[in-house]
mmCIF file with all atom_site columns, C-alpha atoms in Angstrom:
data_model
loop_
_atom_site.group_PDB
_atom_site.id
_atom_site.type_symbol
_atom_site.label_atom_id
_atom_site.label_alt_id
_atom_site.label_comp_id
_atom_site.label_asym_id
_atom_site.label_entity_id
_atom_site.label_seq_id
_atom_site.pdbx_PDB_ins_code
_atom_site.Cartn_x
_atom_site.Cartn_y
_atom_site.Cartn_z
_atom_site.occupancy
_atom_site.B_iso_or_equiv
_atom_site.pdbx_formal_charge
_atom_site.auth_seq_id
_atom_site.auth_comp_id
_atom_site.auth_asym_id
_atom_site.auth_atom_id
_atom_site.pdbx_PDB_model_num
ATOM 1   C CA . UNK A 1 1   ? -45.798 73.904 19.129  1.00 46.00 ? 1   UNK A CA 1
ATOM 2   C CA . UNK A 1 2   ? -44.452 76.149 16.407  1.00 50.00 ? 2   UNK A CA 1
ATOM 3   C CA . UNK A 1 3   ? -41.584 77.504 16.061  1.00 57.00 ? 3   UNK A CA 1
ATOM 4   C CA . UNK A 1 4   ? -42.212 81.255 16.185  1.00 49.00 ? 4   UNK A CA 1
ATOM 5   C CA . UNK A 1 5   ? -41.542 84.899 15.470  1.00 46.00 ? 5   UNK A CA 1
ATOM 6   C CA . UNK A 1 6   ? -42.814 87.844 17.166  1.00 45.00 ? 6   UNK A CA 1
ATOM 7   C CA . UNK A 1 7   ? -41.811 90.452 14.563  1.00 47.00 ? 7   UNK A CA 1
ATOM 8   C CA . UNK A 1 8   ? -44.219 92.152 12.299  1.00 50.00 ? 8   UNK A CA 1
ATOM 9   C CA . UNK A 1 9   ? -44.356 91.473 8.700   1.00 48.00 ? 9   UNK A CA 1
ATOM 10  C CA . UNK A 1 10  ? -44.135 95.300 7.847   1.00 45.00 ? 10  UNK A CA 1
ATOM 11  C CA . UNK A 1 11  ? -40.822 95.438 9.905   1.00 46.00 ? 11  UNK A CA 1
ATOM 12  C CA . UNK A 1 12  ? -38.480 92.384 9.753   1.00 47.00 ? 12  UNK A CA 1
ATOM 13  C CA . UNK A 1 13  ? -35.821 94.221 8.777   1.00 43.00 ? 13  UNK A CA 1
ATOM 14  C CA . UNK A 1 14  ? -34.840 97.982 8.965   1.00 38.00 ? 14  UNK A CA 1
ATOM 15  C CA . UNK A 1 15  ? -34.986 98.000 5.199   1.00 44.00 ? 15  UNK A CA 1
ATOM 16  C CA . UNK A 1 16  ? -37.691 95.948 4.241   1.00 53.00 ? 16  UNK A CA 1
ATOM 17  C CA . UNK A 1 17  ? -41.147 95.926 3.641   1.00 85.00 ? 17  UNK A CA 1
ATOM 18  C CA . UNK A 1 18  ? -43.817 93.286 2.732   1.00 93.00 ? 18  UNK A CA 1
ATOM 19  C CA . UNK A 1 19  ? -47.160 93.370 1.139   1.00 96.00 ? 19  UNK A CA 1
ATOM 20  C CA . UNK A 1 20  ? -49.581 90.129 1.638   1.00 97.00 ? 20  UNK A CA 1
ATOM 21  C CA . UNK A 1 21  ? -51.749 88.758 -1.366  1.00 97.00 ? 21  UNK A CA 1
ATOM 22  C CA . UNK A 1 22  ? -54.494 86.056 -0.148  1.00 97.00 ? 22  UNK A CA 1
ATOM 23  C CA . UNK A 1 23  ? -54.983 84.186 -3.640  1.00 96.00 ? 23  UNK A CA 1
ATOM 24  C CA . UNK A 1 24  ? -58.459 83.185 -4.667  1.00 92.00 ? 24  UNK A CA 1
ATOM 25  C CA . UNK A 1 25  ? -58.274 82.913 -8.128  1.00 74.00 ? 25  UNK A CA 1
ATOM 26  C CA . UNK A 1 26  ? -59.187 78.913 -7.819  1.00 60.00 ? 26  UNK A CA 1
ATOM 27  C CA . UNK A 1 27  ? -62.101 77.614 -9.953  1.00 54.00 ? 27  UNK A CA 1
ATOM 28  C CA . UNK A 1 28  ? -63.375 75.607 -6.822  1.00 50.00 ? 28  UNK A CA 1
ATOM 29  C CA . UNK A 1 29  ? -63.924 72.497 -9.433  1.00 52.00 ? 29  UNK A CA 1
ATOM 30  C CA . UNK A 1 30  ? -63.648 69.735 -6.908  1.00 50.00 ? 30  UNK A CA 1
ATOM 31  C CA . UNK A 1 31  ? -65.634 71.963 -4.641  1.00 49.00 ? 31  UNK A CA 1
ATOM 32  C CA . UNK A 1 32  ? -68.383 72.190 -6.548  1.00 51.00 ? 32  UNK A CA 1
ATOM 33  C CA . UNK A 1 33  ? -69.203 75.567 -4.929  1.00 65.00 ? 33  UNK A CA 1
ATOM 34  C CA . UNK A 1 34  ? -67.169 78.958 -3.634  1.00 77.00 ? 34  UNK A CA 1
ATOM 35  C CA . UNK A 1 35  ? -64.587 77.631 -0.860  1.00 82.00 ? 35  UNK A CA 1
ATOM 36  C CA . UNK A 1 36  ? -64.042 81.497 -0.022  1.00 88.00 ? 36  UNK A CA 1
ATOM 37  C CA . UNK A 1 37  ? -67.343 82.023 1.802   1.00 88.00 ? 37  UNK A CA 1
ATOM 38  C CA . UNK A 1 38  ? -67.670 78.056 3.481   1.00 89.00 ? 38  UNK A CA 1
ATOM 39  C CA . UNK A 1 39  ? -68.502 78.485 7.170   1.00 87.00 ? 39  UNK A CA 1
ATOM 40  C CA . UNK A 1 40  ? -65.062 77.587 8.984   1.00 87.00 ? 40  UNK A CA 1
ATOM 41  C CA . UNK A 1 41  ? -64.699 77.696 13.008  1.00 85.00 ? 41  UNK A CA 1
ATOM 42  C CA . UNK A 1 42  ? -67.748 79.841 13.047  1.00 87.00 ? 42  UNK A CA 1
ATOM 43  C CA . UNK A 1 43  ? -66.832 82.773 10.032  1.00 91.00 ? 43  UNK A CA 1
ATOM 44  C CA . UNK A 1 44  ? -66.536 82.546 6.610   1.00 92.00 ? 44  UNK A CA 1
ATOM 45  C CA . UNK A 1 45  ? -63.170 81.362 5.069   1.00 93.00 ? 45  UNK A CA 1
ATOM 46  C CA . UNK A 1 46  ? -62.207 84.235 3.021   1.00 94.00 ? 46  UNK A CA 1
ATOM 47  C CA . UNK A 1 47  ? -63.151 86.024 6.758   1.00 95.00 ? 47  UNK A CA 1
ATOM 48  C CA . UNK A 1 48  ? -60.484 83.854 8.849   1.00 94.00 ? 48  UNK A CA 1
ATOM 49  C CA . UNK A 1 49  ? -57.530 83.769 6.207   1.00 96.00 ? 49  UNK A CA 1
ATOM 50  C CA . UNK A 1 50  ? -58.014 87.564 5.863   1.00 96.00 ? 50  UNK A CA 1
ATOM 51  C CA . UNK A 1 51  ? -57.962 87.977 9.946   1.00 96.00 ? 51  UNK A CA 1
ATOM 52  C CA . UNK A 1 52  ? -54.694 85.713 9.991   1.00 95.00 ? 52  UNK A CA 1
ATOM 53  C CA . UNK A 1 53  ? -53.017 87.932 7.223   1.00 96.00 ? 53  UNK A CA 1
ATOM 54  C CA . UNK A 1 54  ? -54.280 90.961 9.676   1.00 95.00 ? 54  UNK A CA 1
ATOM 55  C CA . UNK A 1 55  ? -52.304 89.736 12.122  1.00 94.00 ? 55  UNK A CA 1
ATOM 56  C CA . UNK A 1 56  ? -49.241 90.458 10.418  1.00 94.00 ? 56  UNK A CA 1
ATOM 57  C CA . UNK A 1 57  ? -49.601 93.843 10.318  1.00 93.00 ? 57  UNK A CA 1
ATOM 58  C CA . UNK A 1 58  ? -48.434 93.764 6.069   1.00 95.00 ? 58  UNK A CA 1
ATOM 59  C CA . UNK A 1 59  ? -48.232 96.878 4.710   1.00 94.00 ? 59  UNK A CA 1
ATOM 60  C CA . UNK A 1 60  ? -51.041 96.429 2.634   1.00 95.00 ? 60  UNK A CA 1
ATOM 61  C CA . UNK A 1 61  ? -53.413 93.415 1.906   1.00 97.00 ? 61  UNK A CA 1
ATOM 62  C CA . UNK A 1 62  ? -54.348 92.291 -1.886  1.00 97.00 ? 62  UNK A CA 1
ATOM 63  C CA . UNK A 1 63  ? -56.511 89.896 -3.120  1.00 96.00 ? 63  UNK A CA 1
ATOM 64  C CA . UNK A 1 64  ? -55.962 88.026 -6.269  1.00 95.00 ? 64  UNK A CA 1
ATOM 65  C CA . UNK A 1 65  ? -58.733 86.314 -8.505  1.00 92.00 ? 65  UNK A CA 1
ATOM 66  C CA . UNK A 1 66  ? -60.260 86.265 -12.125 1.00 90.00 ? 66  UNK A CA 1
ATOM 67  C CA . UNK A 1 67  ? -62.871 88.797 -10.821 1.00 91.00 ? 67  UNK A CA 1
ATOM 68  C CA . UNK A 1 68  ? -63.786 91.339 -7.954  1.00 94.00 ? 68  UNK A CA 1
ATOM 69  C CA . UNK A 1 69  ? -65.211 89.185 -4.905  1.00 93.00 ? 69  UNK A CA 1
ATOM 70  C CA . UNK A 1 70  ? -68.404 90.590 -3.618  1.00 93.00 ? 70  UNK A CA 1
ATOM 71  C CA . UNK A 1 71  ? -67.349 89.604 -0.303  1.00 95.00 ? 71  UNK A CA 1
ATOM 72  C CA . UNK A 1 72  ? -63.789 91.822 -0.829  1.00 96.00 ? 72  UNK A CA 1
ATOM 73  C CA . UNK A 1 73  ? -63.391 94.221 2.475   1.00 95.00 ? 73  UNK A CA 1
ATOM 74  C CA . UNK A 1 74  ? -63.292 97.825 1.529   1.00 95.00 ? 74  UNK A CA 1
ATOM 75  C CA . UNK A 1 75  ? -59.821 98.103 2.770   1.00 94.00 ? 75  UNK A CA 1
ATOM 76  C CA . UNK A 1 76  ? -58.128 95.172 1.159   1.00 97.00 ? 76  UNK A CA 1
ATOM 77  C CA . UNK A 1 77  ? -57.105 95.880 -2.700  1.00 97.00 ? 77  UNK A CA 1
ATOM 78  C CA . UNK A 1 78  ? -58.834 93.622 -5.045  1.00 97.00 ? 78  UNK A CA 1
ATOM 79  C CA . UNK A 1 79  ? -55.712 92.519 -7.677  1.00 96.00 ? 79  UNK A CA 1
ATOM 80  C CA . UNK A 1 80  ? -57.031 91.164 -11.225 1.00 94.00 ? 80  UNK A CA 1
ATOM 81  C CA . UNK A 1 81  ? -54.607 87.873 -12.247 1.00 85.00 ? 81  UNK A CA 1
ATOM 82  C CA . UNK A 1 82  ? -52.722 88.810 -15.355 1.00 74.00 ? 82  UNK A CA 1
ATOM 83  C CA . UNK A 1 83  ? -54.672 87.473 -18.306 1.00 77.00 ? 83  UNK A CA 1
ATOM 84  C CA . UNK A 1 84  ? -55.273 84.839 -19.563 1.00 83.00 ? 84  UNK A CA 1
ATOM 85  C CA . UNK A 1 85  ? -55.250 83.050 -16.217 1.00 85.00 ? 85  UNK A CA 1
ATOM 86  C CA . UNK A 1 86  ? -52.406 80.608 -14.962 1.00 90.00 ? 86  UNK A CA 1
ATOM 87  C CA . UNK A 1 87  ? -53.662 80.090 -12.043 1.00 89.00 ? 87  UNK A CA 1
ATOM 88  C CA . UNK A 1 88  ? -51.708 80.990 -8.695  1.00 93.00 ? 88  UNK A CA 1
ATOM 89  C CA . UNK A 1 89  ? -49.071 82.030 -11.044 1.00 95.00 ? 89  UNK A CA 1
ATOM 90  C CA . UNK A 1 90  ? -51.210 84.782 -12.141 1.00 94.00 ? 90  UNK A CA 1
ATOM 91  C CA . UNK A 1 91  ? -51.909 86.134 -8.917  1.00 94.00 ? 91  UNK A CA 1
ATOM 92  C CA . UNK A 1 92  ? -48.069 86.373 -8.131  1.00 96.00 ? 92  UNK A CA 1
ATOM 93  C CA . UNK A 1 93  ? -47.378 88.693 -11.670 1.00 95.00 ? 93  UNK A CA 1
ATOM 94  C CA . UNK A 1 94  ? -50.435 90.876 -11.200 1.00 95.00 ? 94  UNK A CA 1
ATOM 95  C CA . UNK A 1 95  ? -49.190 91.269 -7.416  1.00 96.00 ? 95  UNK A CA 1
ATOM 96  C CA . UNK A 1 96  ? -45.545 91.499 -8.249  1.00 95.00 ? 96  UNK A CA 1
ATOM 97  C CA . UNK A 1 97  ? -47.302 94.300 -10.543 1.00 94.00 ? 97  UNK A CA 1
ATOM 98  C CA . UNK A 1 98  ? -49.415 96.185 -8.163  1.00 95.00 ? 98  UNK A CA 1
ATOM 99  C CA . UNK A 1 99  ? -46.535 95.827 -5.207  1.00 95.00 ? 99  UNK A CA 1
ATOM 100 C CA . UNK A 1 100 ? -44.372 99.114 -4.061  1.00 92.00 ? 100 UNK A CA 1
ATOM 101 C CA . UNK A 1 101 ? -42.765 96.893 -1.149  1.00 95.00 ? 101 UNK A CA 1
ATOM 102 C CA . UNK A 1 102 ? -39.459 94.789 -1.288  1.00 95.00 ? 102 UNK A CA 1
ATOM 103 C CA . UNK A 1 103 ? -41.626 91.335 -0.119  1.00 97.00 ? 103 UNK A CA 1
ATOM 104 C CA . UNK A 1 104 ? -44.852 89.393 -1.325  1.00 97.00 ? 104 UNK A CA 1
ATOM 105 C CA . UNK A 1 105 ? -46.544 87.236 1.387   1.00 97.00 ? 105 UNK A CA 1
ATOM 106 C CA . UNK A 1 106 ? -48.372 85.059 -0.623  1.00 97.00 ? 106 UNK A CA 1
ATOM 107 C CA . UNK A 1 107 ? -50.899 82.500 0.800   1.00 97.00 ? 107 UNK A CA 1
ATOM 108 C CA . UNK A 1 108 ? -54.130 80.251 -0.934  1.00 95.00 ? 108 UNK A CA 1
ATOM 109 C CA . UNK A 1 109 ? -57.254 80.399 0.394   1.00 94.00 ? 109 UNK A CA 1
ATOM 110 C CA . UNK A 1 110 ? -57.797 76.905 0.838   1.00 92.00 ? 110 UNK A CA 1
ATOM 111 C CA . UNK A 1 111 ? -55.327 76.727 3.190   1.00 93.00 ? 111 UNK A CA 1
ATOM 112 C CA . UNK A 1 112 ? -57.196 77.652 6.272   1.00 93.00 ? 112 UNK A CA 1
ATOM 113 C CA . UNK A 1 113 ? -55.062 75.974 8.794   1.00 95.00 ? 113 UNK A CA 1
ATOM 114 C CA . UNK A 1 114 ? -52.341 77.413 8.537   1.00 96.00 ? 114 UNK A CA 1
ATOM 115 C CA . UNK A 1 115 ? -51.061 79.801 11.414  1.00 96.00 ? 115 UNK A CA 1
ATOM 116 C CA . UNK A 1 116 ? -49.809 83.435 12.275  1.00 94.00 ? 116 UNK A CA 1
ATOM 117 C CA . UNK A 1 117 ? -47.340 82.225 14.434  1.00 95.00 ? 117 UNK A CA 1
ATOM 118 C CA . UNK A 1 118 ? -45.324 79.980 11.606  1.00 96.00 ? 118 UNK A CA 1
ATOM 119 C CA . UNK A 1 119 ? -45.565 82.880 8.850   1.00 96.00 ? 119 UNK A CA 1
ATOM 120 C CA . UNK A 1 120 ? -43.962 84.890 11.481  1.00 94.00 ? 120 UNK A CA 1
ATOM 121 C CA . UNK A 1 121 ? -41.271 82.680 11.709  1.00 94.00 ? 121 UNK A CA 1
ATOM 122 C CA . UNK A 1 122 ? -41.015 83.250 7.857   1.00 95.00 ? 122 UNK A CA 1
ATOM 123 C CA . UNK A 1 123 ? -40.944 85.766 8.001   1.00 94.00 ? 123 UNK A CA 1
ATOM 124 C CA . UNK A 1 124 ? -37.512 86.179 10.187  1.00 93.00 ? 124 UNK A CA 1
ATOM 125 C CA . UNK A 1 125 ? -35.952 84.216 6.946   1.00 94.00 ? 125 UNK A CA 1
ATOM 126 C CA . UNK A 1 126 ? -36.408 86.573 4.173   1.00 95.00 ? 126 UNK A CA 1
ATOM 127 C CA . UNK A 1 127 ? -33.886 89.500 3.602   1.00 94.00 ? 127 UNK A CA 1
ATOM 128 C CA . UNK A 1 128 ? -32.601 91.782 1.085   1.00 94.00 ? 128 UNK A CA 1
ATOM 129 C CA . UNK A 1 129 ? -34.056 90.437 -2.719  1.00 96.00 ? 129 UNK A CA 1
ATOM 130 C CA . UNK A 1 130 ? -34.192 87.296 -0.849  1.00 97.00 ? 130 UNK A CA 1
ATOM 131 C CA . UNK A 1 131 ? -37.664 85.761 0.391   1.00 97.00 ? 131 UNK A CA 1
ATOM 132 C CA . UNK A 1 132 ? -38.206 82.517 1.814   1.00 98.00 ? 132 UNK A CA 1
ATOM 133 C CA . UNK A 1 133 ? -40.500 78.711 0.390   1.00 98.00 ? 133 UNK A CA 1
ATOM 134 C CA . UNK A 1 134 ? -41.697 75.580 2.904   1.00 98.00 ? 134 UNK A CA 1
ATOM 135 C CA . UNK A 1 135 ? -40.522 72.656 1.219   1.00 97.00 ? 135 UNK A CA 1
ATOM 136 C CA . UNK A 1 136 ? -42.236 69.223 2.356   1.00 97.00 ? 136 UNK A CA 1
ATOM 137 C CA . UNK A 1 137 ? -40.201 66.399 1.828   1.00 92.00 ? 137 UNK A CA 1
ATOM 138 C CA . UNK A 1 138 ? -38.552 67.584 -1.148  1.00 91.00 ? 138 UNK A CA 1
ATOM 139 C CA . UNK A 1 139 ? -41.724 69.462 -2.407  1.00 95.00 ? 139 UNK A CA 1
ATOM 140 C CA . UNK A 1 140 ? -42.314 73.281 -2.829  1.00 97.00 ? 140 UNK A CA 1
ATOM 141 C CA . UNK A 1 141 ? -45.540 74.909 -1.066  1.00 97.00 ? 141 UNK A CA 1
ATOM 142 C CA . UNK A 1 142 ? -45.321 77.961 -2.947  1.00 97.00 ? 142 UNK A CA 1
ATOM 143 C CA . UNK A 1 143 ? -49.025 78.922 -1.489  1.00 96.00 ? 143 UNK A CA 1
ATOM 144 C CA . UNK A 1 144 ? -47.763 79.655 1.719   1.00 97.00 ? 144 UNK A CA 1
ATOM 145 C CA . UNK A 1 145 ? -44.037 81.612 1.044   1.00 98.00 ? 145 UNK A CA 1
ATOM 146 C CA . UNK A 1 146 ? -42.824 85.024 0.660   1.00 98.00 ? 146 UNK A CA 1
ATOM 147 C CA . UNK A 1 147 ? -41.245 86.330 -2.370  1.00 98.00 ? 147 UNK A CA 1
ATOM 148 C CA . UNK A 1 148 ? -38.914 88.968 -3.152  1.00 97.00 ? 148 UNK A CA 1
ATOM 149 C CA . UNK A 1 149 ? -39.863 91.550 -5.507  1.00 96.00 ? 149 UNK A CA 1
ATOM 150 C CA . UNK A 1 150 ? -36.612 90.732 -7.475  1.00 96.00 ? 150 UNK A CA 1
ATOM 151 C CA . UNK A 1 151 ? -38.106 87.207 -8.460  1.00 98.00 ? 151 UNK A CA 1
ATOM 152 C CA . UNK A 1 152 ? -40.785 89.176 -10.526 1.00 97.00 ? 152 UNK A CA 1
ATOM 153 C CA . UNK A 1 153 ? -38.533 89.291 -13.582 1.00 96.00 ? 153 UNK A CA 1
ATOM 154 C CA . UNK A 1 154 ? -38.745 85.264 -12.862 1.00 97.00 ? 154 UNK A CA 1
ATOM 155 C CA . UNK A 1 155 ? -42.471 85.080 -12.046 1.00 97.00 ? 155 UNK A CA 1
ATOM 156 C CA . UNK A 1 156 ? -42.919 87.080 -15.792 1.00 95.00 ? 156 UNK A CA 1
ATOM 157 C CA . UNK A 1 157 ? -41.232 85.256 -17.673 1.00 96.00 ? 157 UNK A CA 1
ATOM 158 C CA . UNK A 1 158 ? -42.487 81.703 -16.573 1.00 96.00 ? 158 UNK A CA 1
ATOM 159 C CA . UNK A 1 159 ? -45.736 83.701 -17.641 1.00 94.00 ? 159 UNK A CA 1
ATOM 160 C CA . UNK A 1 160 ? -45.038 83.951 -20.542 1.00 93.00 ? 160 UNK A CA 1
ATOM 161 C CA . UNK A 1 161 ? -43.458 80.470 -21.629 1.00 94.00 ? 161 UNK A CA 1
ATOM 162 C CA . UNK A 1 162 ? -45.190 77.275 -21.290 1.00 94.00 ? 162 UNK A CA 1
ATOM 163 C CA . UNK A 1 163 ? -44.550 75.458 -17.623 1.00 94.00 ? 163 UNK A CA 1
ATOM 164 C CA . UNK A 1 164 ? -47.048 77.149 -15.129 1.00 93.00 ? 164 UNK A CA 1
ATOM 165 C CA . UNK A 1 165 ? -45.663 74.961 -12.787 1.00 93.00 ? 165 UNK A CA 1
ATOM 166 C CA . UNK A 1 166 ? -45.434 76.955 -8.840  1.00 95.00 ? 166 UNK A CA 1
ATOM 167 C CA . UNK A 1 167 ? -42.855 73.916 -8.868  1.00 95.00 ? 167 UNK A CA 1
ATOM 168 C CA . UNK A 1 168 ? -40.777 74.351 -11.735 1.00 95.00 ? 168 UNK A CA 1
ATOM 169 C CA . UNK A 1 169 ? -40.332 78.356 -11.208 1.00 97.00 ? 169 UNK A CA 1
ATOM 170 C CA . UNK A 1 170 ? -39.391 77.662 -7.060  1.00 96.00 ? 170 UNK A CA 1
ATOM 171 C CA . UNK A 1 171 ? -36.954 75.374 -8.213  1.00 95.00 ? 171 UNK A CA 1
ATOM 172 C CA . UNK A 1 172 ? -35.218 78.382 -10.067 1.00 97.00 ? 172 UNK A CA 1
ATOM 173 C CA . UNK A 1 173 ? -36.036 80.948 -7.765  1.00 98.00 ? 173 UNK A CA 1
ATOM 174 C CA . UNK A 1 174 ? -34.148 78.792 -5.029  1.00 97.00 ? 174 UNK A CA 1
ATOM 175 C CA . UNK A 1 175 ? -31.419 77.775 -7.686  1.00 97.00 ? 175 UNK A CA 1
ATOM 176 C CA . UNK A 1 176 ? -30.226 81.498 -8.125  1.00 98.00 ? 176 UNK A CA 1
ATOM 177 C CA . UNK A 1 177 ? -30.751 82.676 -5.033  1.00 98.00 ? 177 UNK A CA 1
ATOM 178 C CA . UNK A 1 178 ? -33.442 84.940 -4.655  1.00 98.00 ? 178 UNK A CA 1
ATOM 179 C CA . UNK A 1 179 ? -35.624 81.779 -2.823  1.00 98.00 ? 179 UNK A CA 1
ATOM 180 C CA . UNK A 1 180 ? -34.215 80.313 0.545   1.00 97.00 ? 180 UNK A CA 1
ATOM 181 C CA . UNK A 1 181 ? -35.728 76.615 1.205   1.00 97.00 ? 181 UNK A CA 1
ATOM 182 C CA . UNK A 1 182 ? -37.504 76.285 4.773   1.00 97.00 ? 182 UNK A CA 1
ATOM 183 C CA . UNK A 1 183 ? -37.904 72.674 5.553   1.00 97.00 ? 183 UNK A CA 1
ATOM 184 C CA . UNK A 1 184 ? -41.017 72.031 7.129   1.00 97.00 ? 184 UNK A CA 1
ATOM 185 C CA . UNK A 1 185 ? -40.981 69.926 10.433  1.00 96.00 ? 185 UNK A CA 1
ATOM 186 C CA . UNK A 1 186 ? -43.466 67.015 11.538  1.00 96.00 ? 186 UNK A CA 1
ATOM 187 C CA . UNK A 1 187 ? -45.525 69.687 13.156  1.00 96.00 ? 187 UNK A CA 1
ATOM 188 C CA . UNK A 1 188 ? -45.679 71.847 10.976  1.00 97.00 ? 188 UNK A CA 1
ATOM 189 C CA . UNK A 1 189 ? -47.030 69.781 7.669   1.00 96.00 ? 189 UNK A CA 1
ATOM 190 C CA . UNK A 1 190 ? -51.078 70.895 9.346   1.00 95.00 ? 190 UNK A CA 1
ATOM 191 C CA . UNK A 1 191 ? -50.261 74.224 8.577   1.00 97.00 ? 191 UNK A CA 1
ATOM 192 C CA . UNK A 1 192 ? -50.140 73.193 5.026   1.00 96.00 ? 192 UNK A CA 1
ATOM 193 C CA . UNK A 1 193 ? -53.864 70.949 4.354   1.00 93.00 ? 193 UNK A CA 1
ATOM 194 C CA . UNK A 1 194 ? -55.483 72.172 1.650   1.00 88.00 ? 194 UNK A CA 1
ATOM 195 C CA . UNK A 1 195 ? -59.266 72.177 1.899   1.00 81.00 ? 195 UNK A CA 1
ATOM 196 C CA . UNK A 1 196 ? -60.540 70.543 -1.590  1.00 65.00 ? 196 UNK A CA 1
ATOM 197 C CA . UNK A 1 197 ? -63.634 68.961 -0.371  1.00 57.00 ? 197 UNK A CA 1
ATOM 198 C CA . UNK A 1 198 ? -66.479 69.421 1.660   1.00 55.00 ? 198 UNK A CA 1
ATOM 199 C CA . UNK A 1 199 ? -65.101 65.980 3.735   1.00 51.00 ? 199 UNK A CA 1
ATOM 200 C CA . UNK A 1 200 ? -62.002 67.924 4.408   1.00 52.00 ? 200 UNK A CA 1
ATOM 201 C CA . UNK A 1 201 ? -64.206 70.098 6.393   1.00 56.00 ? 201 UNK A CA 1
ATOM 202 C CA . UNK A 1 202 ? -65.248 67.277 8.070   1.00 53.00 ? 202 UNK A CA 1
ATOM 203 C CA . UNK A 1 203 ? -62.381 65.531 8.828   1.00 50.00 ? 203 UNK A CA 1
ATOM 204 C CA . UNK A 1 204 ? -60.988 68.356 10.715  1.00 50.00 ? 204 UNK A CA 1
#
């Protein structure tokens, strides 16, 4: 089992607040087709990782991609990446942009196993201009962390350089502070399978 965390997103601490982005911004390349409306355990994708951010209870729900989704809920906020596209790292500016909250839950949208329960316990990590990454073995999962809104000066200026890198810009984030590493257990590492292919789908 997980470890876990019963406290709402929108009230870890007295003081702080959290927003959650579901990023969609991926071309889908390997794919071939949109991953955010594949049938998954009975509903479309984009339909369970928005149910599993619901159940958070942020303070507000974005979405992040190149263009409006026609299959955006009216009450989650559609958030245009910063152009021209980076990637995830897009998502996280225009968020960072868009945010009035001291937290950023971000999480992909190929990442449909993953569970309330360990963003919970997250969430119980993160405090004041402090947020919280999974690190695998050594390796970031920047998909699936919070961020404070103090690493947006961060997030901007790796924007505008030349390393896109999630990676590179966790590193730093973690380096000075504002980043606190969670290493992920044996257990956990399911949370964190990325669905690339229609196999994956299969496999699981």
């Amino acid at each position: 089992m997980p470890r876990d965390s019963s406290t709402p997103l929108r009230s870890v601490r007295n003081d702080l607040s959290a927003v959650a982005v579901l990023l969609a911004g991926g071309e889908s390349r390997r794919m071939g087709r949109d991953k955010a409306i594949l049938p998954f355990r009975g509903k479309a994708l984009c339909q369970n990782q928005l149910e599993l951010l619901r159940k958070l209870k942020p303070a507000e729900i974005f979405i992040s991609a190149r263009t409006d989704p026609k299959w955006r809920p009216h009450d989650v906020t559609f958030v245009a990446d910063v152009p021209p596209s980076r990637g995830p790292l897009s998502g996280l500016a225009s968020s960072m942009n868009r945010m009035s909250t001291s937290h950023l839950l971000a999480l992909a949208i190929d990442m449909p196993w993953m569970s309330s329960e360990y963003l919970e316990f997250l969430c119980a990590q993160i405090g004041p201009g402090r947020g919280v990454l999974p690190k695998i073995a050594g390796r970031a999962e920047p998909l699936a962390a919070i961020y404070p809104r103090d690493a947006a000066i961060e997030i901007a200026k790796a924007l505008a350089g030349t390393d896109f890198s999630l990676q590179s810009l966790a590193c730093d984030l973690i380096a000075i502070g504002k980043l606190r590493a969670a290493p992920v257990t044996q257990q956990e590492k399911k949370f964190f399978r990325n669905l690339n292919e229609l196999s994956d789908l299969e496999s699981h």
